Coordinates of C-alpha atoms and ligand atoms in Angstrom, one line a residue:
A1 CA 94.0 95.1 116.6
Q2 CA 91.4 95.1 119.4
Q3 CA 92.2 98.8 120.0
A4 CA 91.9 99.6 116.4
L5 CA 88.5 97.8 116.2
D6 CA 87.3 99.8 119.3
S7 CA 88.3 103.1 117.8
S8 CA 86.6 102.3 114.5
A9 CA 83.5 101.4 116.5
R10 CA 83.6 104.9 118.1
Q11 CA 83.5 106.5 114.7
K12 CA 80.3 104.8 113.6
E13 CA 78.8 108.1 112.4
L14 CA 81.3 108.3 109.6
N15 CA 79.6 105.3 108.1
A16 CA 82.9 104.3 106.5
F17 CA 82.9 100.6 107.3
V18 CA 80.2 98.5 105.7
Q19 CA 81.3 95.3 107.3
Q20 CA 83.5 94.4 110.3
D21 CA 84.1 91.1 112.0
A22 CA 86.3 91.1 115.1
A23 CA 87.1 87.4 114.9
L24 CA 88.5 87.6 111.4
T25 CA 90.5 90.7 112.3
L26 CA 91.9 89.1 115.4
A27 CA 92.8 86.0 113.4
Q28 CA 94.8 88.1 111.0
A29 CA 96.5 89.9 113.9
D30 CA 97.5 86.4 115.3
A31 CA 99.0 85.6 111.8
A32 CA 100.9 88.9 111.9
D33 CA 102.3 88.0 115.4
A34 CA 103.4 84.6 114.0
L35 CA 105.3 86.4 111.2
I36 CA 107.0 88.6 113.8
A37 CA 107.9 85.6 115.9
Q38 CA 109.4 83.9 112.8
G39 CA 111.5 87.0 112.1
K40 CA 109.6 87.5 108.9
A41 CA 108.0 90.8 109.6
G42 CA 108.0 93.6 107.0
P43 CA 106.9 97.2 107.2
L44 CA 103.2 96.3 107.0
T45 CA 103.2 93.4 109.5
G46 CA 100.6 94.1 112.1
I47 CA 99.5 97.3 110.5
P48 CA 95.8 98.0 110.4
I49 CA 94.3 98.5 107.0
A50 CA 90.9 98.1 105.3
H51 CA 89.6 97.2 101.9
K52 CA 87.3 99.1 99.6
D53 CA 84.3 96.8 99.2
L54 CA 85.1 96.4 95.5
F55 CA 87.9 93.9 96.3
V56 CA 86.5 90.4 96.6
T57 CA 87.2 88.6 99.8
K58 CA 86.5 85.0 100.6
D59 CA 85.9 85.5 104.3
W60 CA 83.9 88.7 104.1
Q61 CA 81.0 89.7 102.0
T62 CA 81.7 91.8 98.9
T63 CA 78.8 94.0 97.7
A64 CA 80.4 96.8 95.6
C65 CA 77.9 98.8 97.9
S66 CA 75.0 97.7 95.7
K67 CA 71.8 95.9 96.5
M68 CA 72.7 93.7 93.5
L69 CA 75.4 91.9 95.5
E70 CA 73.7 91.8 98.9
G71 CA 75.2 88.9 100.8
Y72 CA 77.6 87.9 98.1
V73 CA 80.7 86.0 99.2
S74 CA 83.4 85.4 96.7
P75 CA 85.1 81.9 96.5
F76 CA 88.5 83.6 96.4
D77 CA 90.4 86.7 97.5
A78 CA 91.5 89.5 95.1
T79 CA 95.2 89.4 94.4
V80 CA 95.7 92.6 96.2
V81 CA 94.0 91.2 99.3
T82 CA 96.1 88.1 99.2
K83 CA 99.3 90.1 98.8
L84 CA 98.6 92.5 101.7
Q85 CA 97.6 89.6 103.9
A86 CA 100.8 87.8 103.1
A87 CA 102.7 91.0 104.1
G88 CA 101.1 90.7 107.5
A89 CA 98.7 93.7 107.2
V90 CA 95.6 93.3 109.4
S91 CA 92.2 94.1 107.8
L92 CA 89.7 95.9 109.9
G93 CA 86.9 95.3 107.4
K94 CA 85.3 96.4 104.2
L95 CA 84.8 100.0 103.3
N96 CA 82.0 102.0 101.9
C97 CA 82.2 103.3 98.3
D98 CA 80.0 104.5 95.5
E99 CA 77.9 101.7 94.0
F100 CA 80.1 99.8 91.6
A101 CA 82.6 102.6 92.1
M102 CA 80.5 105.0 90.0
G103 CA 80.4 108.4 91.5
S104 CA 82.4 111.3 93.1
R105 CA 80.6 111.7 96.4
N106 CA 80.2 108.3 98.0
E107 CA 76.4 109.0 98.0
S108 CA 75.4 106.3 95.6
S109 CA 76.2 103.5 98.1
V110 CA 73.3 101.3 99.1
F111 CA 74.7 101.7 102.7
G112 CA 74.2 105.4 102.6
P113 CA 76.8 108.2 102.4
V114 CA 80.2 108.4 104.2
R115 CA 80.8 111.6 106.1
N116 CA 84.0 113.7 105.7
P117 CA 86.0 113.4 109.0
W118 CA 86.9 117.1 108.7
D119 CA 83.3 118.2 108.6
H120 CA 80.5 115.7 109.0
S121 CA 78.1 117.8 106.9
M122 CA 80.4 117.4 103.8
V123 CA 81.0 114.5 101.4
P124 CA 84.3 112.7 101.5
G125 CA 84.5 112.4 97.7
G126 CA 84.3 109.2 95.8
S127 CA 84.1 106.6 94.7
S128 CA 86.7 105.5 97.4
G129 CA 85.1 107.8 100.0
G130 CA 85.3 105.2 102.8
S131 CA 89.0 104.5 102.1
A132 CA 89.9 108.2 102.3
A133 CA 87.7 108.8 105.4
V134 CA 89.2 106.0 107.5
V135 CA 92.7 107.1 106.8
A136 CA 91.8 110.8 107.5
A137 CA 90.1 109.8 110.8
G138 CA 93.2 107.8 111.8
L139 CA 91.3 104.5 112.0
V140 CA 93.8 102.7 109.8
A141 CA 97.3 103.4 108.4
G142 CA 96.3 102.7 104.9
A143 CA 93.4 101.5 102.8
T144 CA 92.9 100.0 99.4
A145 CA 91.1 101.9 96.7
T146 CA 90.5 101.9 93.0
D147 CA 90.7 104.7 90.4
T148 CA 88.9 104.5 87.1
G149 CA 88.6 108.2 86.6
G150 CA 89.9 109.7 89.8
S151 CA 88.4 107.7 92.6
I152 CA 91.7 107.5 94.5
R153 CA 92.9 111.0 93.9
Q154 CA 89.7 112.9 94.4
P155 CA 88.6 111.5 97.8
A156 CA 92.2 111.7 99.0
A157 CA 92.1 115.4 98.1
L158 CA 88.8 116.1 99.8
C159 CA 89.8 114.2 103.0
G160 CA 93.3 115.7 103.3
V161 CA 95.2 112.4 102.8
S162 CA 97.5 111.0 100.1
G163 CA 96.7 108.5 97.4
I164 CA 98.5 107.1 94.4
K165 CA 97.2 105.5 91.2
P166 CA 100.1 103.7 89.6
T167 CA 100.6 103.1 85.9
Y168 CA 97.7 101.0 84.4
G169 CA 98.8 97.4 84.7
T170 CA 101.1 97.7 87.7
I171 CA 98.6 96.3 90.2
S172 CA 96.5 93.2 89.4
R173 CA 92.9 93.8 88.7
F174 CA 92.1 90.1 89.5
G175 CA 89.3 90.1 92.0
I176 CA 88.4 93.7 91.7
I177 CA 84.8 94.1 90.6
A178 CA 85.2 95.5 87.1
Y179 CA 83.9 98.9 86.2
G180 CA 85.8 100.2 83.1
S181 CA 88.4 97.5 82.5
S182 CA 90.7 99.6 80.3
L183 CA 90.8 102.3 83.0
D184 CA 90.5 100.5 86.4
Q185 CA 93.6 100.6 88.5
A186 CA 94.0 99.9 92.2
G187 CA 96.2 101.9 94.6
P188 CA 96.6 102.7 98.2
I189 CA 95.4 105.7 100.2
A190 CA 97.5 106.6 103.3
R191 CA 98.8 109.6 105.3
N192 CA 101.9 110.3 103.4
A193 CA 104.2 109.2 100.6
R194 CA 106.3 106.8 102.7
D195 CA 103.3 104.9 103.8
L196 CA 102.1 104.8 100.2
L197 CA 105.4 103.4 99.2
D198 CA 105.1 100.5 101.7
L199 CA 101.6 99.7 100.6
L200 CA 102.3 100.0 96.9
E201 CA 105.3 97.8 97.2
A202 CA 103.2 95.1 98.6
M203 CA 100.3 95.5 96.2
C204 CA 102.0 95.6 92.8
G205 CA 103.4 92.9 90.7
F206 CA 102.7 90.8 87.6
D207 CA 99.7 88.5 87.9
P208 CA 99.0 86.0 85.1
Q209 CA 95.3 86.1 86.2
D210 CA 94.9 89.6 84.9
A211 CA 95.3 89.8 81.1
T212 CA 96.5 93.4 81.2
S213 CA 98.9 93.0 84.1
L214 CA 102.4 94.1 83.2
E215 CA 105.3 91.7 83.5
F216 CA 107.9 94.4 83.0
C217 CA 107.9 98.1 83.5
D218 CA 110.6 99.9 81.5
D219 CA 112.5 96.6 81.1
Q220 CA 112.6 96.0 84.9
P221 CA 110.3 93.4 86.5
N222 CA 107.0 94.8 87.7
N223 CA 107.5 94.6 91.4
G224 CA 107.8 96.6 94.5
A225 CA 111.6 96.5 94.5
R226 CA 111.6 98.5 91.3
I227 CA 109.5 101.3 92.8
R228 CA 111.4 101.4 96.0
Q229 CA 114.7 101.5 94.2
Q230 CA 113.5 104.4 92.0
F231 CA 112.3 106.2 95.2
E232 CA 115.7 105.7 96.9
Q233 CA 117.6 106.8 93.8
Q234 CA 115.6 109.9 93.5
Q235 CA 116.1 110.7 97.2
A236 CA 119.8 110.1 97.0
Q237 CA 120.0 112.5 94.0
Q238 CA 118.0 115.1 95.9
E239 CA 120.2 114.8 99.0
A240 CA 123.3 115.2 96.9
Q241 CA 122.1 118.6 95.7
G242 CA 122.1 120.2 99.2
S243 CA 119.8 123.2 99.6
Q244 CA 118.5 122.9 96.0
P245 CA 117.4 119.3 96.1
L246 CA 115.1 119.7 93.1
K247 CA 117.5 121.6 90.8
G248 CA 117.2 120.4 87.3
L249 CA 113.6 119.2 87.7
R250 CA 111.1 120.7 85.3
I251 CA 107.5 121.0 86.6
G252 CA 104.9 121.2 83.8
V253 CA 101.9 123.3 84.7
P254 CA 99.1 122.8 82.1
A255 CA 97.5 126.1 81.1
Q256 CA 94.1 124.3 80.7
F257 CA 94.1 123.3 84.4
F258 CA 93.9 126.9 85.6
G259 CA 90.9 128.2 83.6
P260 CA 87.9 130.1 84.9
G261 CA 86.2 127.0 86.3
L262 CA 88.8 126.7 89.1
D263 CA 87.9 127.9 92.5
P264 CA 90.4 130.7 93.5
V265 CA 90.9 129.0 96.9
V266 CA 92.1 125.9 95.2
A267 CA 94.2 127.9 92.7
D268 CA 95.9 129.8 95.5
A269 CA 96.8 126.5 97.4
I270 CA 98.3 125.0 94.2
E271 CA 100.2 128.2 93.5
A272 CA 101.7 128.1 97.0
A273 CA 102.8 124.5 96.5
L274 CA 104.4 125.4 93.2
K275 CA 106.3 128.2 94.9
T276 CA 107.5 125.8 97.6
Y277 CA 108.8 123.4 94.9
E278 CA 110.5 126.4 93.1
S279 CA 112.2 127.4 96.3
L280 CA 113.7 123.8 96.3
G281 CA 115.2 124.4 92.9
A282 CA 112.5 123.1 90.5
E283 CA 111.8 125.0 87.4
R284 CA 108.2 125.8 86.3
V285 CA 107.2 125.3 82.6
T286 CA 103.8 126.1 81.2
V287 CA 102.6 123.2 79.1
Q288 CA 99.5 122.6 76.9
L289 CA 96.9 119.8 77.4
P290 CA 94.4 121.2 74.9
L291 CA 92.0 118.2 75.2
T292 CA 91.5 118.6 78.9
E293 CA 87.8 119.6 78.6
L294 CA 87.2 116.9 76.0
S295 CA 88.4 114.3 78.4
V296 CA 85.1 114.5 80.2
P297 CA 82.8 113.5 77.3
T298 CA 85.5 111.0 76.2
Y299 CA 85.6 109.3 79.5
Y300 CA 81.8 109.4 80.0
V301 CA 81.4 107.5 76.7
I302 CA 84.2 104.9 77.2
S303 CA 83.6 104.1 80.9
P304 CA 79.9 103.5 80.6
A305 CA 80.5 101.5 77.5
E306 CA 82.8 99.2 79.4
A307 CA 80.6 99.3 82.5
S308 CA 77.5 98.2 80.5
T309 CA 79.3 95.1 79.3
N310 CA 81.0 94.3 82.6
L311 CA 77.8 94.7 84.5
S312 CA 75.9 92.4 82.2
R313 CA 77.0 89.4 84.3
F314 CA 74.6 90.6 87.1
D315 CA 71.5 88.9 85.7
G316 CA 70.1 87.3 88.8
V317 CA 71.1 83.9 87.4
R318 CA 74.8 83.6 88.1
F319 CA 75.3 86.5 90.4
G320 CA 73.5 88.8 92.6
H321 CA 70.0 89.8 93.5
R322 CA 67.1 87.8 92.0
A323 CA 63.6 89.3 91.8
S324 CA 61.1 87.3 93.8
Q325 CA 58.3 87.8 91.2
Y326 CA 58.6 87.2 87.5
T327 CA 56.8 85.4 84.6
D328 CA 59.6 84.1 82.4
L329 CA 63.4 84.3 82.1
N330 CA 63.5 87.7 80.4
S331 CA 61.3 89.3 83.1
M332 CA 63.4 87.6 85.8
I333 CA 66.5 89.2 84.4
S334 CA 65.1 92.6 83.8
R335 CA 63.3 92.8 87.1
S336 CA 66.3 91.6 89.0
R337 CA 68.5 94.2 87.3
S338 CA 65.9 97.0 87.8
E339 CA 65.6 96.2 91.5
G340 CA 69.3 95.5 92.1
F341 CA 71.0 98.5 90.5
G342 CA 70.7 102.1 91.8
P343 CA 70.0 105.1 89.6
E344 CA 73.6 106.1 88.8
V345 CA 74.5 102.6 87.7
V346 CA 71.3 102.4 85.6
R347 CA 72.2 105.7 84.0
R348 CA 75.7 104.4 83.1
I349 CA 74.3 101.1 81.7
L350 CA 71.9 103.0 79.5
V351 CA 74.5 105.4 78.2
G352 CA 76.9 102.6 77.6
T353 CA 74.4 100.4 75.8
Y354 CA 73.4 103.4 73.6
V355 CA 77.0 104.3 72.6
L356 CA 77.8 100.7 71.7
S357 CA 74.6 100.1 69.7
H358 CA 74.4 99.7 66.0
G359 CA 74.3 103.1 64.3
Y360 CA 75.8 105.0 67.2
Y361 CA 79.0 103.1 67.8
D362 CA 80.9 105.0 65.1
A363 CA 79.6 108.4 66.2
Y364 CA 80.3 108.0 69.9
Y365 CA 82.4 105.0 70.9
L366 CA 84.9 105.1 68.0
Q367 CA 85.1 108.8 68.1
A368 CA 85.8 108.7 71.9
Q369 CA 88.6 106.1 71.3
R370 CA 90.2 108.5 68.7
V371 CA 90.1 111.3 71.2
R372 CA 91.6 109.0 73.8
R373 CA 94.5 108.3 71.6
M374 CA 95.1 112.0 71.0
I375 CA 95.0 112.6 74.8
V376 CA 97.7 109.9 75.2
D377 CA 99.8 111.6 72.6
D378 CA 99.4 115.0 74.2
F379 CA 100.7 113.8 77.5
Q380 CA 103.8 112.3 75.8
K381 CA 104.4 115.6 74.1
V382 CA 104.2 117.4 77.4
F383 CA 106.6 114.9 79.0
E384 CA 109.2 116.0 76.4
Q385 CA 109.1 119.4 78.0
C386 CA 108.9 118.5 81.7
D387 CA 109.5 115.7 84.2
L388 CA 106.3 115.9 86.2
I389 CA 103.0 117.7 85.8
L390 CA 101.4 119.6 88.7
G391 CA 97.9 120.8 89.1
P392 CA 94.7 120.7 91.1
V393 CA 92.8 117.4 91.7
T394 CA 89.3 119.0 91.8
P395 CA 88.1 122.4 90.5
A396 CA 86.3 123.1 93.8
L397 CA 86.2 122.2 97.5
G398 CA 84.1 119.3 98.5
R399 CA 80.3 119.5 98.6
K400 CA 77.6 119.3 101.2
L401 CA 76.0 116.0 101.8
G402 CA 72.8 115.7 99.8
A403 CA 73.4 118.8 97.7
N404 CA 72.5 118.6 94.0
I405 CA 71.9 114.8 94.1
E406 CA 69.6 115.0 91.1
D407 CA 72.2 116.5 88.8
P408 CA 74.9 114.0 87.9
T409 CA 76.5 116.2 85.2
T410 CA 78.0 118.6 87.8
D411 CA 79.9 115.7 89.3
W412 CA 81.0 114.5 85.9
L413 CA 82.4 117.9 85.1
G414 CA 84.2 118.0 88.4
D415 CA 86.3 115.1 87.2
V416 CA 87.9 117.3 84.5
Y417 CA 91.5 117.2 86.0
T418 CA 91.6 113.5 86.8
L419 CA 90.1 111.8 83.7
G420 CA 92.9 112.5 81.2
V421 CA 95.4 110.7 83.4
S422 CA 93.1 107.7 83.6
L423 CA 92.4 107.7 79.8
A424 CA 96.2 107.7 79.3
G425 CA 96.9 105.1 82.0
L426 CA 99.5 107.3 83.6
P427 CA 100.5 107.3 87.3
A428 CA 99.3 110.1 89.4
M429 CA 98.9 111.0 93.0
S430 CA 97.1 113.5 95.3
I431 CA 98.7 115.0 98.4
P432 CA 97.3 117.5 100.7
C433 CA 98.5 121.1 100.0
G434 CA 96.4 123.4 102.1
F435 CA 93.0 124.3 103.5
S436 CA 90.1 126.5 102.7
K437 CA 89.6 129.5 104.9
D438 CA 86.1 128.4 106.1
E439 CA 85.2 128.3 109.8
R440 CA 85.6 124.5 109.4
P441 CA 88.5 124.4 107.0
L442 CA 88.4 121.8 104.2
P443 CA 91.5 120.2 102.8
I444 CA 92.8 120.9 99.3
G445 CA 94.7 118.3 97.2
L446 CA 97.6 118.8 94.8
Q447 CA 97.8 116.4 91.8
I448 CA 101.2 115.2 90.7
I449 CA 101.3 113.3 87.4
G450 CA 104.3 111.4 86.1
N451 CA 105.2 109.5 83.0
Y452 CA 104.7 105.8 82.8
F453 CA 106.5 103.8 85.5
R454 CA 107.6 106.8 87.4
E455 CA 105.8 105.9 90.7
G456 CA 109.1 106.1 92.7
Q457 CA 109.8 109.5 91.3
L458 CA 106.3 110.7 92.2
L459 CA 106.6 109.5 95.7
A460 CA 110.0 111.0 96.3
F461 CA 108.8 114.3 95.0
A462 CA 105.7 114.1 97.2
D463 CA 107.9 113.2 100.2
R464 CA 109.7 116.6 99.8
F465 CA 106.5 118.4 100.6
Q466 CA 105.4 116.2 103.5
Ligands
LIG501 N1 83.8 109.9 89.2 C1 84.2 109.0 88.2 C2 83.0 108.1 87.8 O1 82.0 108.2 88.4 C3 85.3 108.2 88.7 C4 85.0 107.0 89.4 C5 86.1 106.1 89.7 O2 87.3 106.4 89.4 N2 85.8 104.9 90.1 O3 83.1 107.3 86.9

């Protein structure tokens, strides 16, 4: 643990950690040693990890990387934090992310941007930029992250690491600072599918403290054993098929994922991955997800609507920053909120309040909910024709730090391949599948999407490539 702390200190310029505390980390390492001594060690015992600063922790501050929560300490740990600690994982600290997980570049954090370990002039992606960067830099074996519209998959892709967002409801949201509650889902970022499996196994499970937590997945209990068993079954089946391990597997390739907006460098890397899977026996099927483009406005109505209600609790009374000067209660609340929230968060609250307001609700919010339902149905139609869907995670390579900061819509459009999955609550992952041909090559991610509760299948499929 001390060595891991030292190496993270040597990588200060990444700006990935927002809080470290050697005494807390070493105490967790001692607890892991005790587990080992008692013969109770599991695959994560003693393994260095770190948490996105969106997971509340009772021993460390939790800020969601916002001025609004400066100095906030939660009275309890998020369920995911408790579970990983019980498994013996050792936390090296809290990780930088976009403010309240809103963003795609990790540049909206009050702590400043995270640098991409592959090229320090580039963004790591977001919102879980810190989580992807510490894994890519080899500072931890795994990190927790959350994905509301792509925040696990997109930074994993841009940092050349792997990440999985399981089916909505698989991992408890208890103690995760809420952004869009019907979309938020936690997951791990790690080097490869096998590490993801160990982390996911420890993180998932029914939690009565989360009203949307699933008790059963496909009639089986929602737990890590279910996912591991599916992974092992899939692997056994692949082994049994010798040189054509993926024979019989149909890979859906959505036509809409390969339109003119896709950078040819990314397209080539995805095509090469598809060829590799075909050489292993898989069959390629072209499928249709006609609402792909509409997923962007749909998501950017629904997620701000939910964010505007979730963030109403930060009023300077119960939580968060309180303005020092005000005249009455209303001015105290509005001043505290204006001072505490950054520009991207304010933008989302304004959009969300607008689409939920009387007279606009039907035109925007209800309409978006209808499109969401159609997107859900489209995916189910596609899964009648294939077992897994493959495509890019992002339309382009990562961006330079500081570029285009004034223009949020470019970022919003860049989420086009990840949002549909989030709206449908499906499991999906990103694995590295190649590099750009730049002087300093940048990683490219491959997105693998499965039907509900197929996490074990996704991981076994990813493991073939790694
Ligand atoms: N980029 C998307 C957004 O800003 C996704 C964020 C996320 O998944 N947390 O909302």
